Tab-separated table of C-alpha atoms in Angstrom:
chain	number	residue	atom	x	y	z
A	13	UNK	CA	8.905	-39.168	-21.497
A	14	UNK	CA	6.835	-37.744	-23.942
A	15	UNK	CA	3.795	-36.811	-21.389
A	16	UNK	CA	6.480	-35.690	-19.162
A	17	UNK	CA	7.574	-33.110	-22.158
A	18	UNK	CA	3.813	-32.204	-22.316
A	19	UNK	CA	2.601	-31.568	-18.818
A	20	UNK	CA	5.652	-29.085	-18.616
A	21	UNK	CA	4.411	-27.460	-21.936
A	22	UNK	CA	1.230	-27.293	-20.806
A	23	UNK	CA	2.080	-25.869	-17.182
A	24	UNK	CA	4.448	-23.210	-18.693
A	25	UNK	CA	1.593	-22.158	-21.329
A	26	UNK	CA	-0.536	-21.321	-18.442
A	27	UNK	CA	2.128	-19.429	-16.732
A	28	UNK	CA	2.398	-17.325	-20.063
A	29	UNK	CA	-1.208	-17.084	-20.038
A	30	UNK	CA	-1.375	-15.378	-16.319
A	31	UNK	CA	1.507	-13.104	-16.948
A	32	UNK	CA	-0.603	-12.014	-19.863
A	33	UNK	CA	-3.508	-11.517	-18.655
A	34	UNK	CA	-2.299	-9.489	-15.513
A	35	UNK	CA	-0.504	-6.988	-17.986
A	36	UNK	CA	-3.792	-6.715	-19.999
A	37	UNK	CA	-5.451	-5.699	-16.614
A	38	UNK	CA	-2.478	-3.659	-15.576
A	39	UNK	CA	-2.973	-1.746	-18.828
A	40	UNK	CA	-6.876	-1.273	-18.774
A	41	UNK	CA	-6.075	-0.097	-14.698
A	42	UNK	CA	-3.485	2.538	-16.484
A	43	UNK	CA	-6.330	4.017	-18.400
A	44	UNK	CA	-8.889	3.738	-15.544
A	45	UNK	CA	-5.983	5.835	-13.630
A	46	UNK	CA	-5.378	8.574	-15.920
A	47	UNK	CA	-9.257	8.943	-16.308
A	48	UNK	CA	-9.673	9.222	-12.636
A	49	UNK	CA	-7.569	12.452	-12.328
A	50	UNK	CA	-8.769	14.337	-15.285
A	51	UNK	CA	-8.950	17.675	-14.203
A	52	UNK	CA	-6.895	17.274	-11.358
A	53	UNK	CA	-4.196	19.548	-13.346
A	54	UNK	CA	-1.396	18.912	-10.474
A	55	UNK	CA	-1.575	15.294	-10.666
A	56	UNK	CA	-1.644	15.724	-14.505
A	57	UNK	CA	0.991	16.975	-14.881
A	58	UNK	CA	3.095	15.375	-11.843
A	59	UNK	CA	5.726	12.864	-13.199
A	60	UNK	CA	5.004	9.674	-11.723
A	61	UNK	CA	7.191	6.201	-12.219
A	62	UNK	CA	4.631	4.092	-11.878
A	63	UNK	CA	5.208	-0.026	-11.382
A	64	UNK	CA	8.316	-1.721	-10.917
A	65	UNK	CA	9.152	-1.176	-7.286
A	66	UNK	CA	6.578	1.709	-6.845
A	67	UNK	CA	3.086	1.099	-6.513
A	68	UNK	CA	1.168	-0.321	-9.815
A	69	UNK	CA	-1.997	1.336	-11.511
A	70	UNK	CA	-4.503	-0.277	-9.748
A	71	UNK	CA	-2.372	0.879	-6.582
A	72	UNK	CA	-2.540	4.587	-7.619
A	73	UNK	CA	-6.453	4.476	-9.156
A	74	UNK	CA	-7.365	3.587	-5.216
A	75	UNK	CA	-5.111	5.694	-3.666
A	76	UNK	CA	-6.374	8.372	-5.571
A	77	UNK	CA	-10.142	7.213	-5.129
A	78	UNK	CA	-9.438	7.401	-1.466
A	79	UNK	CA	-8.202	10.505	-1.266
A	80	UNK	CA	-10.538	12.249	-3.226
A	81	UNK	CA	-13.975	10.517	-1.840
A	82	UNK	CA	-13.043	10.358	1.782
A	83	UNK	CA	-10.648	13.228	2.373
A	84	UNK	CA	-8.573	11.599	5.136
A	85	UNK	CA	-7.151	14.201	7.780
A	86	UNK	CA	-4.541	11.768	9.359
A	87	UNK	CA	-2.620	9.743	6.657
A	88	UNK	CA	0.875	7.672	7.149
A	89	UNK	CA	2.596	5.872	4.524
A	90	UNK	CA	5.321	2.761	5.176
A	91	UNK	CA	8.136	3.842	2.290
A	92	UNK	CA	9.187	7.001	0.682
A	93	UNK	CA	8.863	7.298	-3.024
A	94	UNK	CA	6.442	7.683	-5.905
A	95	UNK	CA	3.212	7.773	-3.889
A	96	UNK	CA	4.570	9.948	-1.254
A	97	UNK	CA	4.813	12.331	-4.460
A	98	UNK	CA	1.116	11.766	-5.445
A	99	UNK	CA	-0.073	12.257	-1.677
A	100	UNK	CA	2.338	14.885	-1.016
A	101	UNK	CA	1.167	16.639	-4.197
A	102	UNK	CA	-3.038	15.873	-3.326
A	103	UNK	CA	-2.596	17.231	0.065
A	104	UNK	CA	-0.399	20.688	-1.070
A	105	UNK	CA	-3.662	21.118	-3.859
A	106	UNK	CA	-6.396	19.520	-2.777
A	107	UNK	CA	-6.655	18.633	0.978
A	108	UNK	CA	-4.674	21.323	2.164
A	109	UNK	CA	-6.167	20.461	5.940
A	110	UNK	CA	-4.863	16.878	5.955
A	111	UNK	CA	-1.843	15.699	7.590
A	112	UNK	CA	0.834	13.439	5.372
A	113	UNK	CA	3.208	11.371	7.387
A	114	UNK	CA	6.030	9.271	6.131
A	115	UNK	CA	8.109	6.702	7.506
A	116	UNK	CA	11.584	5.537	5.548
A	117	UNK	CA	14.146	3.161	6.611
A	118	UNK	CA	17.177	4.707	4.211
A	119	UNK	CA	18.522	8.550	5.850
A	120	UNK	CA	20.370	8.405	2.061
A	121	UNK	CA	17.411	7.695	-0.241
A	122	UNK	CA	15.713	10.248	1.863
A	123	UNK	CA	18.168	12.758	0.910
A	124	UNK	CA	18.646	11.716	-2.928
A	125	UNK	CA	14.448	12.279	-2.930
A	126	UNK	CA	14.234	15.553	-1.577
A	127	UNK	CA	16.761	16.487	-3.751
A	128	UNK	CA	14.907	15.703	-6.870
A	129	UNK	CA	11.468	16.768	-5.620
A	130	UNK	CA	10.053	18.947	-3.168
A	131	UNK	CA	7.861	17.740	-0.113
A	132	UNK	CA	4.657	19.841	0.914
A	133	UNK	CA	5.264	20.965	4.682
A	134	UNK	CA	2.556	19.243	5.584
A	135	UNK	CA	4.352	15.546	4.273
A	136	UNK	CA	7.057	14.643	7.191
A	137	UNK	CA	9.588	12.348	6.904
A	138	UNK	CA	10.851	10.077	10.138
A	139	UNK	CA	14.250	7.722	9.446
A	140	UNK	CA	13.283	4.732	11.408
A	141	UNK	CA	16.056	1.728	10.221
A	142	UNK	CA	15.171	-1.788	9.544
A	143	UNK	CA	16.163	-4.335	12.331
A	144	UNK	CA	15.159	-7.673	12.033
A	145	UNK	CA	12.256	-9.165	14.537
A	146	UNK	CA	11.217	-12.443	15.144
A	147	UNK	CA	7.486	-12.594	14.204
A	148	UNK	CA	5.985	-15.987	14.328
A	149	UNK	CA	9.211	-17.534	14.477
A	150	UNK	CA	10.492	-16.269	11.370
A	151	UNK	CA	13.124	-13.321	10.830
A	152	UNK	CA	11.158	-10.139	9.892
A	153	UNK	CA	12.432	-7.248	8.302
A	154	UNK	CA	10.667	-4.354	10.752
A	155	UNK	CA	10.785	-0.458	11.385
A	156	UNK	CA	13.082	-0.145	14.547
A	157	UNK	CA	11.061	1.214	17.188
A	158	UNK	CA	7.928	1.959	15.668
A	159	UNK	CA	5.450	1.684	18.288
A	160	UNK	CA	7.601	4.036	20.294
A	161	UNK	CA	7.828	6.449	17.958
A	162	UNK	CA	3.963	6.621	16.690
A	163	UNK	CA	1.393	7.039	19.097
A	164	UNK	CA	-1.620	8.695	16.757
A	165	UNK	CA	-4.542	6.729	14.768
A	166	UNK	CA	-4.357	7.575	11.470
A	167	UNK	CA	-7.241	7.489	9.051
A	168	UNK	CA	-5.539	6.365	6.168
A	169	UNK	CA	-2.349	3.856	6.377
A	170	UNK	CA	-0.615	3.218	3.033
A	171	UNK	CA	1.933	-0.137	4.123
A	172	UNK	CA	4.349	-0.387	0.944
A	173	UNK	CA	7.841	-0.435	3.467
A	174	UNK	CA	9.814	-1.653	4.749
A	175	UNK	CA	12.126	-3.909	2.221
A	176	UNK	CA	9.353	-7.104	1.847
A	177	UNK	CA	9.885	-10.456	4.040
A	178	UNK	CA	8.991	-14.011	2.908
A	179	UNK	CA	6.690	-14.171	5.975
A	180	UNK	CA	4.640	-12.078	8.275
A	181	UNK	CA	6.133	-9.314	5.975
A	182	UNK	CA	5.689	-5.500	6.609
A	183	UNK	CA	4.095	-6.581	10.281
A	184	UNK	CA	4.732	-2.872	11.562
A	185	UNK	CA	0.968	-2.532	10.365
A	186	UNK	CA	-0.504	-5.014	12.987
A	187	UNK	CA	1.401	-3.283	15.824
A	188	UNK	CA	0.236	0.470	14.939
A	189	UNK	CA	-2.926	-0.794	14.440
A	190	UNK	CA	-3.279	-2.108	17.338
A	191	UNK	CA	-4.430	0.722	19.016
A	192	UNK	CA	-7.714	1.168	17.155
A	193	UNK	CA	-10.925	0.344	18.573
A	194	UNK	CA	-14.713	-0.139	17.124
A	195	UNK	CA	-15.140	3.387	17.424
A	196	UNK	CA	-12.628	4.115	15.030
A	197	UNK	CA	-12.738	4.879	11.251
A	198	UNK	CA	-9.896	4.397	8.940
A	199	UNK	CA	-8.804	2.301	5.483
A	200	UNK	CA	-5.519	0.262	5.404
A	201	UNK	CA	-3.947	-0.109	1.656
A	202	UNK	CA	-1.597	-3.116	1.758
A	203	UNK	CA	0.297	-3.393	-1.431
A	204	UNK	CA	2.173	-6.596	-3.187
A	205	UNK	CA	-0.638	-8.551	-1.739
A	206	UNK	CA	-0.109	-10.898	-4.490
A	207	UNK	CA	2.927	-12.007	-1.889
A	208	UNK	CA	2.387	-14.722	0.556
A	209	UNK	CA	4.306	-12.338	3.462
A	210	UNK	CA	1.877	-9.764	2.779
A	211	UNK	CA	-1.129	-12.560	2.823
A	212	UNK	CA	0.073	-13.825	6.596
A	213	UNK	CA	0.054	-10.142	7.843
A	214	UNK	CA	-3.347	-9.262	6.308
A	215	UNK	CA	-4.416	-12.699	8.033
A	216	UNK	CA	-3.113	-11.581	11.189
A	217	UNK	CA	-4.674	-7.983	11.245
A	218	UNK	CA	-8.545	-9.881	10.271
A	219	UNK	CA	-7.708	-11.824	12.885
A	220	UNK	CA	-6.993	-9.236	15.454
A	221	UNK	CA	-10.013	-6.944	14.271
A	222	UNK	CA	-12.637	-9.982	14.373
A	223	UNK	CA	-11.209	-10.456	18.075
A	224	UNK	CA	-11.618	-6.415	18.876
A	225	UNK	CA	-15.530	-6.698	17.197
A	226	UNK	CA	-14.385	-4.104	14.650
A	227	UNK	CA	-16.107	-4.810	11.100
A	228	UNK	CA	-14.173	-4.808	8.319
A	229	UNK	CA	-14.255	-4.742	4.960
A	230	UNK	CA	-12.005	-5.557	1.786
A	231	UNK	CA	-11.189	-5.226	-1.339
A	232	UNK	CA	-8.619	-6.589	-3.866
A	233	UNK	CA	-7.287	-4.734	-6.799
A	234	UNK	CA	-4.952	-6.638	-9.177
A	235	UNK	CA	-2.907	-6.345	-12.245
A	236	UNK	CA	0.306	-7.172	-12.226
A	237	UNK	CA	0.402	-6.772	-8.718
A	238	UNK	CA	-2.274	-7.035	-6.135
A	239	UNK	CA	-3.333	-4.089	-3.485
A	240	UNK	CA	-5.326	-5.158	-0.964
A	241	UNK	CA	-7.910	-2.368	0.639
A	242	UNK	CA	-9.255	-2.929	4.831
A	243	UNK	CA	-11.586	-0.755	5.864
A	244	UNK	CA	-14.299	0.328	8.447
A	245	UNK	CA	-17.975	0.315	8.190
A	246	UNK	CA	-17.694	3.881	7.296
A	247	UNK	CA	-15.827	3.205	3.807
A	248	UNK	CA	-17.583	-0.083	3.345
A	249	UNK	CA	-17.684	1.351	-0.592
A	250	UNK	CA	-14.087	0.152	-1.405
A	251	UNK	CA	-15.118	-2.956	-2.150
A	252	UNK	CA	-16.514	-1.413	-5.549
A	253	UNK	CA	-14.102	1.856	-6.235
């Protein structure tokens, strides 16, 4: 009895211990962050919510990193919310020839947001509801219609929508990518990749790229959650942002 008493001491001390530590890295990401915009005054002084359901620190650090070394022209993002603010906001002030678009699953939250904050022209919003596919022979939560309703390669795909799934979640990703060939350049970020749904559907896109001979590259960045960076030869560099 008394070992029994113990080993679950023991095991819930090291549970403690790795929810610790991640906030200690989630903090020393926040400062990273806010030193990686200084002087960026529109991002300094955008008000951000970041963590929780948004994207963490280490989320918005590479984001930003992205955007500002590699400039993408083409970007879509899976989910409307804080981020869509920080890209919205980088492409109205800083990449004013880049493309933003945004897909959301909620026509509501889409009108509650654009109510509180104001969209660049350039950021677009398509309502594409969540229907349930069978992926793998599990029930998926998915963007209805996707693949008939994007066509483009994108340079930059942010995935942090729709709702998460315990497996093969936010697959919409493997479909629109898909499309893309060796010749191609572009940087997927993947966020929650701490998540085993998330870890199937990266599994499945390395998969699909080692069978198309494109090289890839990746990156983790984690804290108290993990973001997970693909890319081309051409951004080989995010290994070490």
């Amino acid at each position: 009895m008394i070992f029994k008493k113990i080993k679950k001491h023991l095991q819930e001390n090291k549970k403690l211990h790795k929810i610790n530590n991640n906030v200690l890295k989630e903090l020393d990401w926040a400062n990273v962050y806010h030193d990686s915009i200084r002087g960026k005054q529109a991002l300094e002084n955008l008000g951000l919510n970041i963590g929780r359901w948004a994207g963490s620190y280490p989320f918005f650090y590479v984001l930003n990193r992205i955007l500002n070394d590699y400039k993408p022209k083409n970007i879509i993002e899976f989910g409307l919310g804080e981020s869509s603010k920080f890209i919205s906001t980088y492409v109205e002030n800083y990449l004013q020839d880049s493309n933003h678009f945004i897909i959301e699953q909620d026509e509501d939250w889409k009108n509650i947001f654009i109510s509180r904050f104001q969209l660049t022209n350039k950021s677009v919003v398509k309502i594409l509801p969540i229907e349930k596919k069978n992926i793998k022979g599990y029930t998926v939560n998915c963007y209805k219609d996707i693949d008939k309703n994007i066509n483009q390669k994108f340079d930059l795909y942010i995935v942090d929508g729709p709702f998460g799934s315990d497996n093969y979640s936010r697959y919409d990703i493997v479909l629109l990518t898909e499309k893309l060939t060796a010749n191609d350049e572009f940087i997927i970020i993947i966020d929650d990749y701490d998540r085993e749904g998330e870890k199937q559907t990266v599994d499945e896109l390395i998969k699909m790229f080692n069978q198309k001979n494109i090289n890839i590259h990746k990156g983790i960045y984690s804290g108290v959650k993990s973001v997970l960076i693909l890319a081309s030869e051409k951004y080989k560099y995010i290994k070490s942002l």
